[in-house]
PDB file of C-alpha atoms in Angstrom:
ATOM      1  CA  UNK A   1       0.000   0.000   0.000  1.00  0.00           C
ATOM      2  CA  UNK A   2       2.616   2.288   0.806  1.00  0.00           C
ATOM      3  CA  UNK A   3       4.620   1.098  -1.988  1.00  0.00           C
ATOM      4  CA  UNK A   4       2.197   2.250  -4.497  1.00  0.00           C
ATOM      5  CA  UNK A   5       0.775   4.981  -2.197  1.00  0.00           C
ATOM      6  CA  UNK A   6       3.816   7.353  -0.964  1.00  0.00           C
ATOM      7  CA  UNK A   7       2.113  10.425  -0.812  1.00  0.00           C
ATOM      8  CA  UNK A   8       0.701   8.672   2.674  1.00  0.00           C
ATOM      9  CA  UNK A   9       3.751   9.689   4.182  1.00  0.00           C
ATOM     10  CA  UNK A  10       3.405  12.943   4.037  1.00  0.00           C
ATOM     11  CA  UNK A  11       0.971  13.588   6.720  1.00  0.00           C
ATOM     12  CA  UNK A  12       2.768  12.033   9.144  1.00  0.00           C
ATOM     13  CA  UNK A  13       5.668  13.867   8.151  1.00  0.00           C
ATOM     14  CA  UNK A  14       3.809  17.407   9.258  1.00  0.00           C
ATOM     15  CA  UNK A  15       2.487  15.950  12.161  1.00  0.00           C
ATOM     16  CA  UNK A  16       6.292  14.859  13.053  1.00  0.00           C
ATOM     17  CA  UNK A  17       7.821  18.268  12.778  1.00  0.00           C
ATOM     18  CA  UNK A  18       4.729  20.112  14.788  1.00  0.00           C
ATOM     19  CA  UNK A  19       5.704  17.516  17.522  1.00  0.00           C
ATOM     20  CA  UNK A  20      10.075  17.993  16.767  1.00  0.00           C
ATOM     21  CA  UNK A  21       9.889  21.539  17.415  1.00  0.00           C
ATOM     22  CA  UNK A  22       7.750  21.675  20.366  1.00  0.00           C
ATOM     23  CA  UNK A  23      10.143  19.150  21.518  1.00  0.00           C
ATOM     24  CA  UNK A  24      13.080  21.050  21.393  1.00  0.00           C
ATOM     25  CA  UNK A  25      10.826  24.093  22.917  1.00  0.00           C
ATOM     26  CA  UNK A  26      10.505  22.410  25.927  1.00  0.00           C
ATOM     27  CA  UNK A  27      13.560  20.380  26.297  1.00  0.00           C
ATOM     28  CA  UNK A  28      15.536  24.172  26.145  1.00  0.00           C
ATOM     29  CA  UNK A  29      12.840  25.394  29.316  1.00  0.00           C
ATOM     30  CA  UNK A  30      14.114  21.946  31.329  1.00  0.00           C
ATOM     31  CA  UNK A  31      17.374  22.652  30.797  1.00  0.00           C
ATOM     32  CA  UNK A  32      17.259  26.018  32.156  1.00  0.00           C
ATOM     33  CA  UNK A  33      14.946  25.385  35.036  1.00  0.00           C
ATOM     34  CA  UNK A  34      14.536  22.045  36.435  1.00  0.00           C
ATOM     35  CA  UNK A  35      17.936  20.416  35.830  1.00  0.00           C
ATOM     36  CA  UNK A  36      19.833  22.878  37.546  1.00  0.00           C
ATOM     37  CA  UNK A  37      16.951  22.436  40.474  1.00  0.00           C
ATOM     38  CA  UNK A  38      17.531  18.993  40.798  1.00  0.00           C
ATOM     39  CA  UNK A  39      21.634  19.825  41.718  1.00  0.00           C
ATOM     40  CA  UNK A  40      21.217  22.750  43.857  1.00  0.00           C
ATOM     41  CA  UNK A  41      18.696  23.939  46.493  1.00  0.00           C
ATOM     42  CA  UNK A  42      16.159  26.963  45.207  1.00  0.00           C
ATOM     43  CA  UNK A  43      17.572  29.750  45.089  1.00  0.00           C
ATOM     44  CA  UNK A  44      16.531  33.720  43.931  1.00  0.00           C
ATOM     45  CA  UNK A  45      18.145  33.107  40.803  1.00  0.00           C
ATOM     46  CA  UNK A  46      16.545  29.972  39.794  1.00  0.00           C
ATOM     47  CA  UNK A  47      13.304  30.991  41.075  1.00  0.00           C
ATOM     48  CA  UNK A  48      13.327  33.851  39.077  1.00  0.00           C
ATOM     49  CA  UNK A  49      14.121  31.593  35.942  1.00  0.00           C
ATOM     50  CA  UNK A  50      11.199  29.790  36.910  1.00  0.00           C
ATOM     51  CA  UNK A  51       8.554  32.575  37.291  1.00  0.00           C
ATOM     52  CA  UNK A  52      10.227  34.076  33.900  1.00  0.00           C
ATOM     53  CA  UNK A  53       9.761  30.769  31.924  1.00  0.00           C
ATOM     54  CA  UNK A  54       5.709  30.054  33.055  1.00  0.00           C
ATOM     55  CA  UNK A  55       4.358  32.145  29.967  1.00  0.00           C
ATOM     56  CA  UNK A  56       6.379  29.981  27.770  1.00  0.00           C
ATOM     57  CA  UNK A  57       5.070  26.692  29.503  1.00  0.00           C
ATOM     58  CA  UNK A  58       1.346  27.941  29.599  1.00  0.00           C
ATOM     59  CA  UNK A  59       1.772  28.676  25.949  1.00  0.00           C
ATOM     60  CA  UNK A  60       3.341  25.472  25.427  1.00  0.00           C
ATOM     61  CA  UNK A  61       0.756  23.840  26.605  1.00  0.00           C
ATOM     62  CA  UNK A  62      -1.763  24.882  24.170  1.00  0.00           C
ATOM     63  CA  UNK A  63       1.186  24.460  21.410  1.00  0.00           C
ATOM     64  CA  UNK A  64       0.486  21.081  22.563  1.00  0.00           C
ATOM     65  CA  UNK A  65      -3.119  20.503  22.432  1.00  0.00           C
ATOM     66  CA  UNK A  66      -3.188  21.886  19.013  1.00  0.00           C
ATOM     67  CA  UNK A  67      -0.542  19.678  17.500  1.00  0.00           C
ATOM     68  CA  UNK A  68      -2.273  16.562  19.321  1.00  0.00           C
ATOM     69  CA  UNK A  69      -5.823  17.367  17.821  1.00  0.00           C
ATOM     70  CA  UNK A  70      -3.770  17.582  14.492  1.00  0.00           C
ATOM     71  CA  UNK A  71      -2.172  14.637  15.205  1.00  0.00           C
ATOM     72  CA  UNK A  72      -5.545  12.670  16.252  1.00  0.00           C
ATOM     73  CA  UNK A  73      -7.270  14.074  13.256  1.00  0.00           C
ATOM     74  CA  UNK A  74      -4.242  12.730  11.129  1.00  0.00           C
ATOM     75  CA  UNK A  75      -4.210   9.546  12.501  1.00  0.00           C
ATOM     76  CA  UNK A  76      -7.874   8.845  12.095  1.00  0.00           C
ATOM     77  CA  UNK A  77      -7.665   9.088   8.561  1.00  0.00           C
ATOM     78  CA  UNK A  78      -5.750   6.085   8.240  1.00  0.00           C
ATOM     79  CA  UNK A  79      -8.344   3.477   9.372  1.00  0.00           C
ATOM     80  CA  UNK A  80     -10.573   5.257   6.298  1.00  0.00           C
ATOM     81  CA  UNK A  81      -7.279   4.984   3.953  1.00  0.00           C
ATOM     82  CA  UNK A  82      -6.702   1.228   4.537  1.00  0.00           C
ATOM     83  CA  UNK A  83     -10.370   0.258   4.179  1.00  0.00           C
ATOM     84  CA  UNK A  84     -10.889   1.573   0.992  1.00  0.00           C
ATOM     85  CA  UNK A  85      -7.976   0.478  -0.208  1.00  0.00           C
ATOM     86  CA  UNK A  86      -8.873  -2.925   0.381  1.00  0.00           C
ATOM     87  CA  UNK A  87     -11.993  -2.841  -1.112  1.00  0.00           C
ATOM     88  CA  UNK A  88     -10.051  -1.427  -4.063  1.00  0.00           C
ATOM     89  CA  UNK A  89     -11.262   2.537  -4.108  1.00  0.00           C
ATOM     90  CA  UNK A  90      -9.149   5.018  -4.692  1.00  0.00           C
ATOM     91  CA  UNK A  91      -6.744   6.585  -1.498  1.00  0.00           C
ATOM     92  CA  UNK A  92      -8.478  10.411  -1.212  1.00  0.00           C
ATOM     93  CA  UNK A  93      -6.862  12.684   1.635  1.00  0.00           C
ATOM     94  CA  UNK A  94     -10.282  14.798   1.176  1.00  0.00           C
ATOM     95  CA  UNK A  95     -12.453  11.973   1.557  1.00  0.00           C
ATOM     96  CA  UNK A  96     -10.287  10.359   4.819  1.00  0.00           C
ATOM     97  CA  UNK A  97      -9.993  13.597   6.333  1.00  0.00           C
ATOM     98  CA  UNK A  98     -14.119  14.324   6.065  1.00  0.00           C
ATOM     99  CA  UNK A  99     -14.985  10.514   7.763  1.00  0.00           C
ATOM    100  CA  UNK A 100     -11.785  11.580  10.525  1.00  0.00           C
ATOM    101  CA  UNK A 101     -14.061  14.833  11.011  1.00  0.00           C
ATOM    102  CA  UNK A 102     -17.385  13.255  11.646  1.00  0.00           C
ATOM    103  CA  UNK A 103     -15.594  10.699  13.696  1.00  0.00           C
ATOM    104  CA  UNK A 104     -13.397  13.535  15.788  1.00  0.00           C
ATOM    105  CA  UNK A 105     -16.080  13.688  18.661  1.00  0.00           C
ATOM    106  CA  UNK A 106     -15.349  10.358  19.263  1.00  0.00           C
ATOM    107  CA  UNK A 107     -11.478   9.899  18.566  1.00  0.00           C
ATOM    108  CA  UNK A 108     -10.232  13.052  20.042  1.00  0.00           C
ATOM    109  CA  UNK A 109     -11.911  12.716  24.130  1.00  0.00           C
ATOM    110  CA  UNK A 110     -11.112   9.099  23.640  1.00  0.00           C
ATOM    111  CA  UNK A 111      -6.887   9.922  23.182  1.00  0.00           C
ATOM    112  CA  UNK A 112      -7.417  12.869  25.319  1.00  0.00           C
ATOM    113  CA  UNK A 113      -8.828  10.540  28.174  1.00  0.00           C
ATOM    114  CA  UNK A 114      -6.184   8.003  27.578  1.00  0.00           C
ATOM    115  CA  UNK A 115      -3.334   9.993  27.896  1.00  0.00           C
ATOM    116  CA  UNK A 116      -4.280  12.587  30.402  1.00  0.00           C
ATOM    117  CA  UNK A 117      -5.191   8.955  32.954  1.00  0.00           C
ATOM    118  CA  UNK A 118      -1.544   8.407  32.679  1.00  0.00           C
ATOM    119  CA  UNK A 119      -0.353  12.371  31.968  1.00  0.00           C
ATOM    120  CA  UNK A 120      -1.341  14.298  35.297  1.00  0.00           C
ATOM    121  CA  UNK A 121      -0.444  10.965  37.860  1.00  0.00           C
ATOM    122  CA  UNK A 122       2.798  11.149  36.278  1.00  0.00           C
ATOM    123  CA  UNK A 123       3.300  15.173  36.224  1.00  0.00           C
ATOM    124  CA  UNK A 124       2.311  15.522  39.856  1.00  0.00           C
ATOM    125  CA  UNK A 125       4.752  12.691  41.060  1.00  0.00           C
ATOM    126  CA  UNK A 126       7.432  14.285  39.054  1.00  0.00           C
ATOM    127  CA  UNK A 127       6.956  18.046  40.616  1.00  0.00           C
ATOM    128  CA  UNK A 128       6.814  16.623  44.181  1.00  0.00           C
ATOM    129  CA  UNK A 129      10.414  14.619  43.578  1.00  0.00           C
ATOM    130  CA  UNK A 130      11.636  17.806  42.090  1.00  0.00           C
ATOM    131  CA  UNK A 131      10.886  19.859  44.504  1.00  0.00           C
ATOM    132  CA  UNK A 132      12.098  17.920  47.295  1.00  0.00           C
ATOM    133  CA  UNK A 133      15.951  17.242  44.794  1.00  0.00           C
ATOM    134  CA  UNK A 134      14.984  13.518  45.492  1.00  0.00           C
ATOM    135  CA  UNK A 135      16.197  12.345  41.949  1.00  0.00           C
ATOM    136  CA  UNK A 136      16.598   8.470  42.679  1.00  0.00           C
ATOM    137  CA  UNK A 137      12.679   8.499  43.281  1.00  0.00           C
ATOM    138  CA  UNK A 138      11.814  11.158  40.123  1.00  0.00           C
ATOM    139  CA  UNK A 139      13.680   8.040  37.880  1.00  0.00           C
ATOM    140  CA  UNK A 140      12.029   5.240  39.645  1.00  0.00           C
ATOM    141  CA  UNK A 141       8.742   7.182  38.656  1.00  0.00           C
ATOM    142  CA  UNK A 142       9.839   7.665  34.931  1.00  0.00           C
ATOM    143  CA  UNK A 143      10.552   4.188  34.637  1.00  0.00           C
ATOM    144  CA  UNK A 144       7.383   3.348  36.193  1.00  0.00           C
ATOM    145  CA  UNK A 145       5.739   5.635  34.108  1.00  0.00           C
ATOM    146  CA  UNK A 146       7.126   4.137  30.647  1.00  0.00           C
ATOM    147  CA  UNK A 147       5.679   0.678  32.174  1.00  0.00           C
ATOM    148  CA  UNK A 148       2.444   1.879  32.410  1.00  0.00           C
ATOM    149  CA  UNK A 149       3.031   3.660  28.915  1.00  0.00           C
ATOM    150  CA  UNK A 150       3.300   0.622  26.626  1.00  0.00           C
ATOM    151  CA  UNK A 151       0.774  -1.149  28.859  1.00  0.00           C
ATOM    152  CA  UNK A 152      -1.591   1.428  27.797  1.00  0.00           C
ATOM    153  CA  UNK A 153       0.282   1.506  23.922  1.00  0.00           C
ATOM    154  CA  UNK A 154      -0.874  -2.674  23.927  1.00  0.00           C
ATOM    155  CA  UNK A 155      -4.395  -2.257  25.462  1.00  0.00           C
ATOM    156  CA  UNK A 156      -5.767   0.568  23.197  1.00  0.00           C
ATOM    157  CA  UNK A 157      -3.539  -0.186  20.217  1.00  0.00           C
ATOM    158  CA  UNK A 158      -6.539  -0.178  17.938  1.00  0.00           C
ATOM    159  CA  UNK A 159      -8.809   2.054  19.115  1.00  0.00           C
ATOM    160  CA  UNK A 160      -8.179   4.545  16.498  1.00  0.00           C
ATOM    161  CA  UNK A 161      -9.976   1.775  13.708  1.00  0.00           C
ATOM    162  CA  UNK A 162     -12.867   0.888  16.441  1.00  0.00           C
ATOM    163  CA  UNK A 163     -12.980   4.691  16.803  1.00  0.00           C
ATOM    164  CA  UNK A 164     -13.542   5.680  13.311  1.00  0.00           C
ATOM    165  CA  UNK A 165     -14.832   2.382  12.032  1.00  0.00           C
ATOM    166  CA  UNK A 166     -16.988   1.069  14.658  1.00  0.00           C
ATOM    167  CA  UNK A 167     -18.008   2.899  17.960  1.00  0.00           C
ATOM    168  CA  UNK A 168     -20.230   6.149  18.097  1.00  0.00           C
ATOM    169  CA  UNK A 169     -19.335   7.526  21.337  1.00  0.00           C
ATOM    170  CA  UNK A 170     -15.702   7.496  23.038  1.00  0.00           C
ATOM    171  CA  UNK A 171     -16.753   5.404  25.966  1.00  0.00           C
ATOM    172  CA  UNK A 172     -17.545   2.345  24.139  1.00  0.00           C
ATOM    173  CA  UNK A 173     -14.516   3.031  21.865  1.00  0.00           C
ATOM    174  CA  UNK A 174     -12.460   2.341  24.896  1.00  0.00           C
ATOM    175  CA  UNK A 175     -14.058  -0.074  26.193  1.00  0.00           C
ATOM    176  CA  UNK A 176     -14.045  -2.282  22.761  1.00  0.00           C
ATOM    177  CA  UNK A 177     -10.215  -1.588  22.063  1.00  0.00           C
ATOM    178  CA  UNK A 178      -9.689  -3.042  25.950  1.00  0.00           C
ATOM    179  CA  UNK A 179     -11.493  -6.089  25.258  1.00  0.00           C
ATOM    180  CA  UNK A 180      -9.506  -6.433  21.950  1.00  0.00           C
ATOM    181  CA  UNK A 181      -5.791  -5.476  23.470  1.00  0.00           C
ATOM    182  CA  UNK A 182      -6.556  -7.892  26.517  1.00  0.00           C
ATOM    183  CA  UNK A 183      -7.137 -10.416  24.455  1.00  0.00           C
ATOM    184  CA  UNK A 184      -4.821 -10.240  21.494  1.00  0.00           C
ATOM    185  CA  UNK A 185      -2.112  -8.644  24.094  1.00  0.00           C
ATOM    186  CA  UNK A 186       0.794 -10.918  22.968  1.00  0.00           C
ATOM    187  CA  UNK A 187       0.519 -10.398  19.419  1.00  0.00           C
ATOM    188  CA  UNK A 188      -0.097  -6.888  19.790  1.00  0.00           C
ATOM    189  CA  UNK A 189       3.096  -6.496  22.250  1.00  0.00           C
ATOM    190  CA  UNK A 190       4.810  -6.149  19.300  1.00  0.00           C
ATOM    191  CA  UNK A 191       3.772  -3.227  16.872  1.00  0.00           C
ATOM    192  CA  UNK A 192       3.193  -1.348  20.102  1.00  0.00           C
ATOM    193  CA  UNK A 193       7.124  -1.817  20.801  1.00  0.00           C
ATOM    194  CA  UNK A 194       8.520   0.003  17.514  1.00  0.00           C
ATOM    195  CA  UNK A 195       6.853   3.375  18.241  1.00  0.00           C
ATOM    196  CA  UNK A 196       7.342   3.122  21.893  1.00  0.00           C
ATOM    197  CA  UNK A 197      11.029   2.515  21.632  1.00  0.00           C
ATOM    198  CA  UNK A 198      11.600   5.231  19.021  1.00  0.00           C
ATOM    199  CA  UNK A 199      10.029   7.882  21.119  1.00  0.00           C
ATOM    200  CA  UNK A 200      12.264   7.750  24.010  1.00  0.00           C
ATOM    201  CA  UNK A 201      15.237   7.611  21.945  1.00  0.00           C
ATOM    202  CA  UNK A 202      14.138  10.751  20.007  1.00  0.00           C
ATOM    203  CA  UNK A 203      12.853  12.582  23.736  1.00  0.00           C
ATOM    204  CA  UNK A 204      16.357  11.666  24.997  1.00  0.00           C
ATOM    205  CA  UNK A 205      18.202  13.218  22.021  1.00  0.00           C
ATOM    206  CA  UNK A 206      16.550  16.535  22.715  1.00  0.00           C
ATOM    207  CA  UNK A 207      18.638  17.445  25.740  1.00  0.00           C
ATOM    208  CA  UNK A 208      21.793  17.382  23.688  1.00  0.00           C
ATOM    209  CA  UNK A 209      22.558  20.032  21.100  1.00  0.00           C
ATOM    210  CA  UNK A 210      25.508  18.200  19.920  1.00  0.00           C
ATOM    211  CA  UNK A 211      22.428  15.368  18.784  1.00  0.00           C
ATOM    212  CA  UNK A 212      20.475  17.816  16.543  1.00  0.00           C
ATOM    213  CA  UNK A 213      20.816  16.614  13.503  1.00  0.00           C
ATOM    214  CA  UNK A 214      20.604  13.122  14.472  1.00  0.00           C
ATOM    215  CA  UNK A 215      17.097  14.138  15.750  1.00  0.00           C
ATOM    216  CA  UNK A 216      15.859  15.721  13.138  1.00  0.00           C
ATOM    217  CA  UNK A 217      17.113  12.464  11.437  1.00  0.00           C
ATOM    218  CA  UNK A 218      15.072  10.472  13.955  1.00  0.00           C
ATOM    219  CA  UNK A 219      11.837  12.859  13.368  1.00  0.00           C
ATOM    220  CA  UNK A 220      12.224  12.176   9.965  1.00  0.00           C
ATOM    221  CA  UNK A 221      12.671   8.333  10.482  1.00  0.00           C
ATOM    222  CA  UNK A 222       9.994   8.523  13.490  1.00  0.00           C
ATOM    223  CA  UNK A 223       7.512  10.337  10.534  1.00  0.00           C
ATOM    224  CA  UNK A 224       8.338   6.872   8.021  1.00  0.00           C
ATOM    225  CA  UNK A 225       7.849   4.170  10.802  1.00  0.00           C
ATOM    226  CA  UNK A 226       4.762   5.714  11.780  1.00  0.00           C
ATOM    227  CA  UNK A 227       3.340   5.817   8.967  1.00  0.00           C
ATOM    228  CA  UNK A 228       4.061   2.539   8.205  1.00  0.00           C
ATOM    229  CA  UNK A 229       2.686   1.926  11.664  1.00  0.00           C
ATOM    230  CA  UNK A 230      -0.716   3.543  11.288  1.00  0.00           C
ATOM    231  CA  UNK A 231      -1.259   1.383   8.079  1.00  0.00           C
ATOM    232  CA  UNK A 232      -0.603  -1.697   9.653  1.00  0.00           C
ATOM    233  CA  UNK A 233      -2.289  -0.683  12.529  1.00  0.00           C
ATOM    234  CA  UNK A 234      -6.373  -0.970  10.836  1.00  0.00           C
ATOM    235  CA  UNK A 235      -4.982  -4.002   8.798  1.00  0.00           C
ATOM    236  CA  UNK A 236      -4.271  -5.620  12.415  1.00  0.00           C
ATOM    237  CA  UNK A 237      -7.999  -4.303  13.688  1.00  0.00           C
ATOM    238  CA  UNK A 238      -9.633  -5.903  10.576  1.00  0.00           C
ATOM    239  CA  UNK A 239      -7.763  -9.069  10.626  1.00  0.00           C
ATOM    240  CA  UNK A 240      -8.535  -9.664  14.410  1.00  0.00           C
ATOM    241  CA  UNK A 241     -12.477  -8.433  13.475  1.00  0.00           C
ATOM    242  CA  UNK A 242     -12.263 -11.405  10.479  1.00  0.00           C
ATOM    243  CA  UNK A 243     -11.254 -14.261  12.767  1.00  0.00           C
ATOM    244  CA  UNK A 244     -13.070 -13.200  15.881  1.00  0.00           C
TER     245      UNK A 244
END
């Protein structure tokens, strides 16, 4: 499909530099804040750095919701893509991108509820380890939290084709892709693994500026494997649906 259908690379490719450069946004703001926090006590100078940088985080933030409804949108075309494909229509963006509409009501709270379950647990522990310098516990809780990360990456791996191909409301959307990760958890164990294991490398590059290149390399290579990912991720949803 991708073979014959490059030009499906392309959105991912956007989506990929949206999410690059608000990496590198953020990764600067650690650097000057909560690095130097975690080897020294607070002090007026950092404090000030601190109070000086929450515009930029607050704006962040919505940086961030916009590229993920982007990204949602993007990725709920994909299901559309693959279907009609296999029934041997034609690949439209327009067409893909007007069913990932209609369907956006039910995609977008359903990834919004996913990752904000594991998001705000995770951001509180962090603050209260970094406030109190205790950095053996704030890396216990990372590597907790990337547990509970590709967990979650196996039990909802395809609720973006239930989403947009099956459920009418978010709730049972989640509640279907459970049933369906949960059950098909080994074989899904592995798709889930390439994604997951490229975006740590490419977070971890972004607190080097000697790595820059290599990460826009990896943002570009991220943009190809998930691609590649997103079409094989409806082909898995409609194989499972054809032997359940």
């Amino acid at each position: 499909m991708l073979a014959k259908q490059p030009k499906l690379f392309l959105p991912k490719l956007i989506v990929a530099a949206l999410y690059g450069a608000g990496m590198l946004f953020i990764a600067a703001i650690l650097l000057e804040t909560i690095v130097p926090l975690l080897s020294q006590e607070m002090n007026a100078k950092i404090a000030r750095k601190l109070v000086l940088q929450l515009p930029l985080v607050v704006g962040f933030f919505f940086y961030t919701i916009a590229v993920f409804a982007v990204d949602v949108l993007v990725n709920a075309m994909y299901p559309v893509m693959v279907k009609d494909f296999k029934a041997g229509k034609a690949i439209s963006f327009k067409i893909a991108l007007k069913s990932a509409v209609k369907k956006f009501k039910v995609v977008f709270p359903t990834m919004l509820v996913i990752d904000v379950a594991v998001a705000i647990p995770f951001s509180l522990i962090s603050v209260m380890f970094i406030l109190t310098q205790n950095t053996l516990g704030l890396v216990f809780s990372f590597v907790v939290f990337l547990a509970v990360i590709f967990a979650m990456m196996v039990l909802f791996y395809v609720v973006y084709p239930i989403s947009v191909l099956k459920e009418n409301n978010f709730i049972s959307a989640l509640i279907g892709s459970i049933k369906m990760g949960r059950k098909n958890a080994k074989q899904l164990s592995i798709p889930s693994l390439i994604p997951f294991t490229l975006s740590i490398v490419s977070f971890a590059l972004t607190f080097d500026p000697a790595f820059l290149l290599a990460f826009i390399a990896l943002r570009f290579l991220m943009a190809l494997v998930a691609t590649y990912h997103m079409v094989l991720n409806p082909n898995i949803y409609l194989a499972l649906e054809g032997n359940r």
